[in-house]
mmCIF file of N, CA and C in Angstrom:
data_model
loop_
_atom_site.group_PDB
_atom_site.id
_atom_site.type_symbol
_atom_site.label_atom_id
_atom_site.label_comp_id
_atom_site.label_asym_id
_atom_site.label_seq_id
_atom_site.Cartn_x
_atom_site.Cartn_y
_atom_site.Cartn_z
ATOM 1 N N MET A 178 -79.950 -32.604 -114.247
ATOM 2 C CA MET A 178 -78.918 -32.537 -114.026
ATOM 3 C C MET A 178 -76.969 -32.989 -114.414
ATOM 4 N N GLU A 179 -77.488 -34.166 -115.560
ATOM 5 C CA GLU A 179 -76.974 -35.504 -115.685
ATOM 6 C C GLU A 179 -76.576 -33.364 -117.163
ATOM 7 N N GLU A 180 -76.717 -33.262 -117.376
ATOM 8 C CA GLU A 180 -76.193 -31.850 -118.099
ATOM 9 C C GLU A 180 -76.298 -30.996 -117.687
ATOM 10 N N ARG A 181 -76.135 -30.883 -116.237
ATOM 11 C CA ARG A 181 -75.645 -29.109 -116.202
ATOM 12 C C ARG A 181 -74.086 -30.717 -115.578
ATOM 13 N N LYS A 182 -74.443 -31.534 -115.115
ATOM 14 C CA LYS A 182 -72.937 -32.248 -114.999
ATOM 15 C C LYS A 182 -72.203 -32.407 -116.409
ATOM 16 N N GLN A 183 -72.523 -32.684 -117.725
ATOM 17 C CA GLN A 183 -71.171 -32.810 -118.597
ATOM 18 C C GLN A 183 -71.048 -30.921 -119.162
ATOM 19 N N LYS A 184 -71.846 -30.347 -118.664
ATOM 20 C CA LYS A 184 -71.361 -28.937 -119.636
ATOM 21 C C LYS A 184 -69.986 -28.818 -118.119
ATOM 22 N N GLU A 185 -70.111 -29.177 -117.259
ATOM 23 C CA GLU A 185 -69.821 -28.604 -116.398
ATOM 24 C C GLU A 185 -67.839 -29.186 -116.645
ATOM 25 N N VAL A 186 -68.001 -30.751 -116.763
ATOM 26 C CA VAL A 186 -67.166 -31.654 -117.516
ATOM 27 C C VAL A 186 -66.111 -31.036 -118.496
ATOM 28 N N GLU A 187 -67.475 -30.855 -119.925
ATOM 29 C CA GLU A 187 -66.485 -29.694 -120.782
ATOM 30 C C GLU A 187 -65.389 -28.499 -120.628
ATOM 31 N N TYR A 188 -66.224 -28.202 -119.465
ATOM 32 C CA TYR A 188 -65.774 -27.008 -118.785
ATOM 33 C C TYR A 188 -64.030 -27.600 -118.323
ATOM 34 N N TYR A 189 -64.080 -28.118 -117.737
ATOM 35 C CA TYR A 189 -63.050 -28.136 -117.547
ATOM 36 C C TYR A 189 -62.348 -29.186 -117.828
ATOM 37 N N ASP A 190 -62.425 -30.031 -118.404
ATOM 38 C CA ASP A 190 -61.822 -29.969 -119.619
ATOM 39 C C ASP A 190 -60.855 -29.703 -120.891
ATOM 40 N N ARG A 191 -61.667 -28.089 -120.989
ATOM 41 C CA ARG A 191 -61.626 -27.462 -122.206
ATOM 42 C C ARG A 191 -60.416 -26.582 -121.134
ATOM 43 N N LYS A 192 -60.258 -25.893 -119.640
ATOM 44 C CA LYS A 192 -59.359 -25.471 -118.918
ATOM 45 C C LYS A 192 -58.152 -26.649 -119.495
ATOM 46 N N ALA A 193 -58.327 -27.742 -118.226
ATOM 47 C CA ALA A 193 -56.978 -28.461 -118.412
ATOM 48 C C ALA A 193 -56.316 -28.675 -119.852
ATOM 49 N N GLU A 194 -57.123 -28.657 -121.235
ATOM 50 C CA GLU A 194 -55.910 -28.830 -122.142
ATOM 51 C C GLU A 194 -55.789 -27.104 -122.306
ATOM 52 N N GLU A 195 -56.456 -26.244 -121.750
ATOM 53 C CA GLU A 195 -55.417 -25.166 -121.546
ATOM 54 C C GLU A 195 -53.747 -25.127 -121.368
ATOM 55 N N MET A 196 -53.577 -26.157 -120.439
ATOM 56 C CA MET A 196 -52.366 -26.070 -119.268
ATOM 57 C C MET A 196 -51.302 -26.811 -120.735
ATOM 58 N N THR A 197 -50.364 -25.901 -120.611
ATOM 59 C CA THR A 197 -49.124 -27.156 -121.422
ATOM 60 C C THR A 197 -48.691 -27.873 -120.486
ATOM 61 N N GLU A 198 -47.283 -28.313 -121.434
ATOM 62 C CA GLU A 198 -46.785 -28.851 -120.760
ATOM 63 C C GLU A 198 -45.471 -27.164 -119.905
ATOM 64 N N LYS A 199 -46.067 -26.401 -120.569
ATOM 65 C CA LYS A 199 -44.835 -25.198 -119.767
ATOM 66 C C LYS A 199 -44.993 -24.805 -118.703
ATOM 67 N N SER A 200 -46.711 -24.840 -118.798
ATOM 68 C CA SER A 200 -47.355 -23.880 -117.726
ATOM 69 C C SER A 200 -47.284 -25.032 -116.497
ATOM 70 N N LEU A 201 -47.618 -26.188 -116.649
ATOM 71 C CA LEU A 201 -47.582 -27.787 -115.840
ATOM 72 C C LEU A 201 -45.829 -27.485 -114.896
ATOM 73 N N GLU A 202 -44.339 -27.027 -115.846
ATOM 74 C CA GLU A 202 -43.217 -26.962 -115.309
ATOM 75 C C GLU A 202 -43.191 -25.775 -114.540
ATOM 76 N N ASN A 203 -43.695 -24.674 -114.695
ATOM 77 C CA ASN A 203 -44.148 -23.604 -113.998
ATOM 78 C C ASN A 203 -44.704 -23.593 -112.788
ATOM 79 N N ILE A 204 -45.497 -24.616 -112.235
ATOM 80 C CA ILE A 204 -46.408 -25.073 -111.242
ATOM 81 C C ILE A 204 -45.561 -24.875 -109.452
ATOM 82 N N LYS A 205 -45.869 -24.418 -109.053
ATOM 83 C CA LYS A 205 -44.890 -24.750 -107.815
ATOM 84 C C LYS A 205 -45.831 -25.642 -106.606
ATOM 85 N N GLY A 206 -45.975 -26.128 -107.215
ATOM 86 C CA GLY A 206 -45.976 -27.287 -105.705
ATOM 87 C C GLY A 206 -45.910 -27.730 -104.621
ATOM 88 N N ASP A 207 -45.100 -27.208 -104.540
ATOM 89 C CA ASP A 207 -44.112 -27.592 -103.228
ATOM 90 C C ASP A 207 -44.225 -26.026 -102.548
ATOM 91 N N PHE A 208 -45.089 -24.778 -103.088
ATOM 92 C CA PHE A 208 -45.140 -23.811 -102.586
ATOM 93 C C PHE A 208 -43.784 -23.189 -102.323
ATOM 94 N N GLU A 209 -43.099 -23.162 -103.282
ATOM 95 C CA GLU A 209 -41.819 -22.978 -102.461
ATOM 96 C C GLU A 209 -41.579 -21.456 -103.166
ATOM 97 N N GLY A 210 -41.234 -20.324 -102.334
ATOM 98 C CA GLY A 210 -41.257 -19.041 -103.354
ATOM 99 C C GLY A 210 -43.085 -18.649 -103.715
ATOM 100 N N PHE A 211 -43.826 -18.883 -102.940
ATOM 101 C CA PHE A 211 -45.779 -18.837 -103.101
ATOM 102 C C PHE A 211 -45.671 -17.431 -102.124
ATOM 103 N N GLU A 212 -46.160 -16.637 -103.058
ATOM 104 C CA GLU A 212 -46.394 -15.441 -102.303
ATOM 105 C C GLU A 212 -47.986 -14.981 -101.672
ATOM 106 N N PHE A 213 -47.735 -15.643 -100.668
ATOM 107 C CA PHE A 213 -49.367 -15.381 -99.428
ATOM 108 C C PHE A 213 -49.102 -13.836 -99.102
ATOM 109 N N HIS A 214 -48.874 -13.646 -99.027
ATOM 110 C CA HIS A 214 -49.141 -12.346 -98.987
ATOM 111 C C HIS A 214 -50.491 -11.817 -99.325
ATOM 112 N N ASN A 215 -50.333 -11.789 -101.073
ATOM 113 C CA ASN A 215 -51.067 -11.902 -101.740
ATOM 114 C C ASN A 215 -52.085 -12.141 -101.839
ATOM 115 N N LEU A 216 -52.523 -13.487 -101.160
ATOM 116 C CA LEU A 216 -53.159 -14.275 -100.403
ATOM 117 C C LEU A 216 -53.929 -14.627 -98.882
ATOM 118 N N GLU A 217 -54.039 -13.418 -98.799
ATOM 119 C CA GLU A 217 -54.452 -14.185 -96.732
ATOM 120 C C GLU A 217 -55.356 -15.025 -96.314
ATOM 121 N N SER A 218 -56.066 -15.441 -97.532
ATOM 122 C CA SER A 218 -57.018 -15.868 -97.153
ATOM 123 C C SER A 218 -56.775 -17.407 -97.206
ATOM 124 N N TRP A 219 -55.786 -17.350 -98.232
ATOM 125 C CA TRP A 219 -55.032 -18.724 -98.858
ATOM 126 C C TRP A 219 -54.061 -19.729 -97.423
ATOM 127 N N ARG A 220 -53.247 -18.186 -97.140
ATOM 128 C CA ARG A 220 -52.355 -18.580 -95.708
ATOM 129 C C ARG A 220 -53.338 -18.736 -94.674
ATOM 130 N N PHE A 221 -54.356 -19.056 -94.248
ATOM 131 C CA PHE A 221 -54.785 -18.771 -93.132
ATOM 132 C C PHE A 221 -56.056 -20.534 -93.011
ATOM 133 N N CYS A 222 -56.342 -21.139 -94.968
ATOM 134 C CA CYS A 222 -56.381 -22.639 -94.860
ATOM 135 C C CYS A 222 -55.384 -23.301 -94.990
ATOM 136 N N TYR A 223 -54.294 -23.484 -95.392
ATOM 137 C CA TYR A 223 -52.894 -23.619 -95.584
ATOM 138 C C TYR A 223 -52.120 -24.362 -94.002
ATOM 139 N N ASP A 224 -52.319 -22.752 -93.192
ATOM 140 C CA ASP A 224 -51.807 -23.633 -91.965
ATOM 141 C C ASP A 224 -53.072 -23.878 -90.906
ATOM 142 N N LEU A 225 -54.072 -23.825 -91.338
ATOM 143 C CA LEU A 225 -55.322 -25.438 -90.479
ATOM 144 C C LEU A 225 -55.268 -26.323 -90.851
ATOM 145 N N LEU A 226 -54.799 -26.600 -92.432
ATOM 146 C CA LEU A 226 -54.148 -27.884 -93.130
ATOM 147 C C LEU A 226 -53.209 -28.634 -92.361
ATOM 148 N N LYS A 227 -51.885 -28.108 -92.521
ATOM 149 C CA LYS A 227 -50.896 -27.919 -92.086
ATOM 150 C C LYS A 227 -51.132 -29.160 -90.513
ATOM 151 N N LYS A 228 -52.023 -27.751 -89.793
ATOM 152 C CA LYS A 228 -52.166 -28.563 -88.605
ATOM 153 C C LYS A 228 -53.186 -29.317 -88.720
ATOM 154 N N TYR A 229 -54.056 -29.879 -88.566
ATOM 155 C CA TYR A 229 -54.905 -30.485 -88.706
ATOM 156 C C TYR A 229 -54.931 -31.794 -89.941
ATOM 157 N N CYS A 230 -53.971 -32.183 -90.774
ATOM 158 C CA CYS A 230 -53.654 -33.074 -92.069
ATOM 159 C C CYS A 230 -52.517 -33.463 -91.080
ATOM 160 N N ARG A 231 -52.168 -33.814 -90.678
ATOM 161 C CA ARG A 231 -50.819 -34.314 -90.118
ATOM 162 C C ARG A 231 -50.862 -36.112 -89.960
ATOM 163 N N ASN A 232 -50.214 -36.349 -90.541
ATOM 164 C CA ASN A 232 -50.534 -37.808 -90.797
ATOM 165 C C ASN A 232 -51.830 -38.395 -90.925
ATOM 166 N N LYS A 233 -52.985 -37.586 -91.695
ATOM 167 C CA LYS A 233 -54.608 -38.178 -91.837
ATOM 168 C C LYS A 233 -54.177 -38.863 -93.172
ATOM 169 N N LYS A 234 -55.106 -39.246 -93.643
ATOM 170 C CA LYS A 234 -55.556 -39.418 -94.398
ATOM 171 C C LYS A 234 -56.361 -38.157 -95.139
ATOM 172 N N VAL A 235 -56.080 -38.373 -96.555
ATOM 173 C CA VAL A 235 -57.300 -36.745 -96.331
ATOM 174 C C VAL A 235 -58.421 -36.816 -98.093
ATOM 175 N N LEU A 236 -59.290 -36.329 -98.147
ATOM 176 C CA LEU A 236 -59.492 -36.062 -99.175
ATOM 177 C C LEU A 236 -59.740 -34.391 -100.211
ATOM 178 N N ASP A 237 -59.678 -34.815 -101.177
ATOM 179 C CA ASP A 237 -58.943 -33.631 -102.356
ATOM 180 C C ASP A 237 -60.286 -33.138 -103.125
ATOM 181 N N TYR A 238 -60.897 -33.464 -102.963
ATOM 182 C CA TYR A 238 -62.198 -33.376 -103.796
ATOM 183 C C TYR A 238 -62.382 -32.090 -105.326
ATOM 184 N N GLY A 239 -62.320 -32.565 -106.439
ATOM 185 C CA GLY A 239 -62.207 -31.425 -107.467
ATOM 186 C C GLY A 239 -60.850 -30.969 -107.332
ATOM 187 N N CYS A 240 -60.180 -31.755 -107.326
ATOM 188 C CA CYS A 240 -58.847 -31.375 -107.584
ATOM 189 C C CYS A 240 -57.646 -31.088 -108.340
ATOM 190 N N GLY A 241 -58.602 -30.837 -110.014
ATOM 191 C CA GLY A 241 -58.293 -30.417 -110.462
ATOM 192 C C GLY A 241 -56.638 -30.308 -111.218
ATOM 193 N N ASN A 242 -56.046 -29.712 -110.545
ATOM 194 C CA ASN A 242 -54.228 -30.022 -111.538
ATOM 195 C C ASN A 242 -53.711 -30.187 -110.362
ATOM 196 N N GLY A 243 -53.695 -30.593 -109.222
ATOM 197 C CA GLY A 243 -53.262 -30.948 -108.621
ATOM 198 C C GLY A 243 -52.158 -30.488 -107.301
ATOM 199 N N ILE A 244 -52.675 -29.375 -107.663
ATOM 200 C CA ILE A 244 -51.624 -28.211 -106.490
ATOM 201 C C ILE A 244 -51.913 -28.195 -105.157
ATOM 202 N N HIS A 245 -52.874 -28.124 -105.259
ATOM 203 C CA HIS A 245 -53.136 -28.607 -103.339
ATOM 204 C C HIS A 245 -54.008 -30.153 -102.575
ATOM 205 N N SER A 246 -53.599 -31.154 -103.795
ATOM 206 C CA SER A 246 -52.553 -32.451 -103.081
ATOM 207 C C SER A 246 -51.879 -32.590 -103.058
ATOM 208 N N ILE A 247 -50.994 -31.941 -103.712
ATOM 209 C CA ILE A 247 -49.588 -31.711 -103.364
ATOM 210 C C ILE A 247 -48.965 -30.943 -102.093
ATOM 211 N N PHE A 248 -49.580 -29.855 -102.364
ATOM 212 C CA PHE A 248 -49.741 -29.380 -100.844
ATOM 213 C C PHE A 248 -49.632 -29.939 -99.567
ATOM 214 N N LEU A 249 -51.032 -31.411 -100.019
ATOM 215 C CA LEU A 249 -51.798 -31.349 -98.785
ATOM 216 C C LEU A 249 -50.345 -32.987 -98.788
ATOM 217 N N ALA A 250 -50.462 -33.849 -99.555
ATOM 218 C CA ALA A 250 -48.869 -34.307 -99.005
ATOM 219 C C ALA A 250 -48.030 -34.809 -98.704
ATOM 220 N N ARG A 251 -47.470 -32.895 -98.253
ATOM 221 C CA ARG A 251 -46.678 -32.520 -97.305
ATOM 222 C C ARG A 251 -46.996 -33.251 -96.003
ATOM 223 N N TYR A 252 -47.875 -33.597 -96.261
ATOM 224 C CA TYR A 252 -48.714 -33.482 -94.233
ATOM 225 C C TYR A 252 -49.616 -34.919 -94.275
ATOM 226 N N ALA A 253 -49.599 -34.937 -94.939
ATOM 227 C CA ALA A 253 -51.017 -35.744 -94.554
ATOM 228 C C ALA A 253 -50.112 -37.282 -94.960
ATOM 229 N N ARG A 254 -50.848 -38.061 -94.445
ATOM 230 C CA ARG A 254 -49.934 -39.572 -94.717
ATOM 231 C C ARG A 254 -50.999 -39.876 -96.099
ATOM 232 N N GLU A 255 -52.161 -39.871 -95.833
ATOM 233 C CA GLU A 255 -52.003 -40.810 -98.216
ATOM 234 C C GLU A 255 -53.629 -39.084 -98.422
ATOM 235 N N VAL A 256 -53.359 -39.122 -99.725
ATOM 236 C CA VAL A 256 -54.457 -38.201 -100.321
ATOM 237 C C VAL A 256 -55.036 -38.653 -101.541
ATOM 238 N N VAL A 257 -56.548 -38.642 -101.681
ATOM 239 C CA VAL A 257 -57.134 -39.422 -102.356
ATOM 240 C C VAL A 257 -58.063 -38.429 -102.896
ATOM 241 N N ALA A 258 -57.521 -38.055 -104.246
ATOM 242 C CA ALA A 258 -57.674 -37.017 -104.879
ATOM 243 C C ALA A 258 -58.976 -37.036 -106.361
ATOM 244 N N ILE A 259 -60.365 -36.011 -106.609
ATOM 245 C CA ILE A 259 -61.180 -36.671 -107.312
ATOM 246 C C ILE A 259 -61.385 -35.509 -108.068
ATOM 247 N N ASP A 260 -61.911 -35.843 -109.191
ATOM 248 C CA ASP A 260 -62.165 -34.509 -109.903
ATOM 249 C C ASP A 260 -63.224 -35.240 -110.583
ATOM 250 N N LEU A 261 -63.717 -34.427 -112.085
ATOM 251 C CA LEU A 261 -64.848 -35.263 -112.822
ATOM 252 C C LEU A 261 -64.231 -35.001 -114.314
ATOM 253 N N SER A 262 -63.191 -34.295 -114.791
ATOM 254 C CA SER A 262 -62.697 -33.926 -115.803
ATOM 255 C C SER A 262 -61.322 -35.003 -115.571
ATOM 256 N N GLU A 263 -61.268 -35.816 -116.284
ATOM 257 C CA GLU A 263 -59.964 -37.250 -117.579
ATOM 258 C C GLU A 263 -58.958 -36.048 -117.399
ATOM 259 N N LYS A 264 -59.227 -35.049 -118.653
ATOM 260 C CA LYS A 264 -58.009 -34.229 -118.652
ATOM 261 C C LYS A 264 -57.642 -33.382 -117.532
ATOM 262 N N SER A 265 -58.119 -33.265 -116.574
ATOM 263 C CA SER A 265 -57.755 -32.205 -115.121
ATOM 264 C C SER A 265 -56.474 -33.293 -114.300
ATOM 265 N N LEU A 266 -56.858 -34.797 -114.524
ATOM 266 C CA LEU A 266 -56.882 -35.415 -113.636
ATOM 267 C C LEU A 266 -55.925 -36.585 -114.261
ATOM 268 N N THR A 267 -55.475 -36.285 -115.772
ATOM 269 C CA THR A 267 -54.088 -36.661 -116.462
ATOM 270 C C THR A 267 -53.012 -35.338 -116.274
ATOM 271 N N ASN A 268 -52.859 -34.129 -115.799
ATOM 272 C CA ASN A 268 -52.427 -32.961 -115.666
ATOM 273 C C ASN A 268 -51.731 -33.190 -114.416
ATOM 274 N N ALA A 269 -52.518 -33.224 -113.322
ATOM 275 C CA ALA A 269 -51.921 -32.917 -112.179
ATOM 276 C C ALA A 269 -50.836 -34.870 -111.815
ATOM 277 N N LYS A 270 -51.753 -35.795 -112.204
ATOM 278 C CA LYS A 270 -50.756 -36.992 -112.760
ATOM 279 C C LYS A 270 -49.861 -37.096 -112.861
ATOM 280 N N LYS A 271 -49.414 -36.033 -113.383
ATOM 281 C CA LYS A 271 -48.494 -35.798 -114.136
ATOM 282 C C LYS A 271 -47.526 -34.855 -113.794
ATOM 283 N N LEU A 272 -47.676 -33.787 -113.320
ATOM 284 C CA LEU A 272 -47.211 -32.858 -111.927
ATOM 285 C C LEU A 272 -47.231 -33.934 -110.695
ATOM 286 N N VAL A 273 -47.689 -34.811 -109.981
ATOM 287 C CA VAL A 273 -47.194 -35.536 -108.745
ATOM 288 C C VAL A 273 -45.989 -36.895 -109.114
ATOM 289 N N GLU A 274 -46.167 -36.693 -110.789
ATOM 290 C CA GLU A 274 -45.097 -37.563 -111.171
ATOM 291 C C GLU A 274 -43.519 -36.722 -110.775
ATOM 292 N N LYS A 275 -44.110 -36.002 -111.515
ATOM 293 C CA LYS A 275 -42.499 -35.055 -111.212
ATOM 294 C C LYS A 275 -42.803 -33.916 -109.702
ATOM 295 N N LYS A 276 -43.066 -34.574 -109.005
ATOM 296 C CA LYS A 276 -42.804 -34.051 -107.422
ATOM 297 C C LYS A 276 -42.884 -35.917 -106.869
ATOM 298 N N GLY A 277 -42.676 -36.658 -107.838
ATOM 299 C CA GLY A 277 -42.176 -37.841 -107.035
ATOM 300 C C GLY A 277 -43.445 -38.290 -105.858
ATOM 301 N N LEU A 278 -44.213 -38.050 -105.864
ATOM 302 C CA LEU A 278 -44.925 -38.505 -105.254
ATOM 303 C C LEU A 278 -46.364 -39.274 -105.528
ATOM 304 N N GLN A 279 -46.281 -40.327 -106.151
ATOM 305 C CA GLN A 279 -47.068 -40.567 -106.272
ATOM 306 C C GLN A 279 -47.826 -41.814 -105.676
ATOM 307 N N GLN A 280 -46.675 -42.521 -104.746
ATOM 308 C CA GLN A 280 -46.997 -43.322 -103.505
ATOM 309 C C GLN A 280 -48.149 -42.692 -101.848
ATOM 310 N N LYS A 281 -48.140 -41.230 -102.389
ATOM 311 C CA LYS A 281 -48.516 -40.609 -101.128
ATOM 312 C C LYS A 281 -50.334 -40.059 -102.237
ATOM 313 N N ILE A 282 -50.278 -40.260 -103.188
ATOM 314 C CA ILE A 282 -51.423 -39.377 -104.101
ATOM 315 C C ILE A 282 -52.426 -40.429 -105.023
ATOM 316 N N ARG A 283 -53.975 -40.636 -104.517
ATOM 317 C CA ARG A 283 -54.264 -41.602 -105.165
ATOM 318 C C ARG A 283 -55.383 -41.258 -106.107
ATOM 319 N N PHE A 284 -55.565 -40.881 -107.557
ATOM 320 C CA PHE A 284 -56.294 -39.800 -108.544
ATOM 321 C C PHE A 284 -57.576 -41.377 -108.316
ATOM 322 N N PHE A 285 -59.268 -40.177 -108.849
ATOM 323 C CA PHE A 285 -60.076 -40.564 -109.361
ATOM 324 C C PHE A 285 -61.255 -40.028 -109.725
ATOM 325 N N LYS A 286 -61.688 -40.373 -110.398
ATOM 326 C CA LYS A 286 -62.702 -40.317 -112.014
ATOM 327 C C LYS A 286 -63.664 -39.830 -110.903
ATOM 328 N N MET A 287 -64.423 -38.907 -110.628
ATOM 329 C CA MET A 287 -65.581 -39.371 -109.746
ATOM 330 C C MET A 287 -66.424 -37.989 -109.544
ATOM 331 N N ASP A 288 -67.323 -37.970 -108.909
ATOM 332 C CA ASP A 288 -68.465 -36.607 -108.744
ATOM 333 C C ASP A 288 -68.877 -36.762 -107.227
#
């Protein structure tokens, strides 16, 4: 199991490295202009999250670049975001700082 986990970490670290500062700038963490009509399943999920996460403490398991953590922070009282990849967490923290949501989202490296 350790070998599989290490491969996952390496994979997501590589994906995080592919995210340049420019691509981080283009992420619409506030979802303004996000084209939900192309992703009906996402719209359904986000509608449920808006309804049931309001003013609650929420876990974003496998937070990656933090895009969903940012969405959740708009409604939740607090977001705890975890990921295996330190590099993904670094990108997520940058994005969250850019959005000014550091007080609502806490990050942890864990599985």
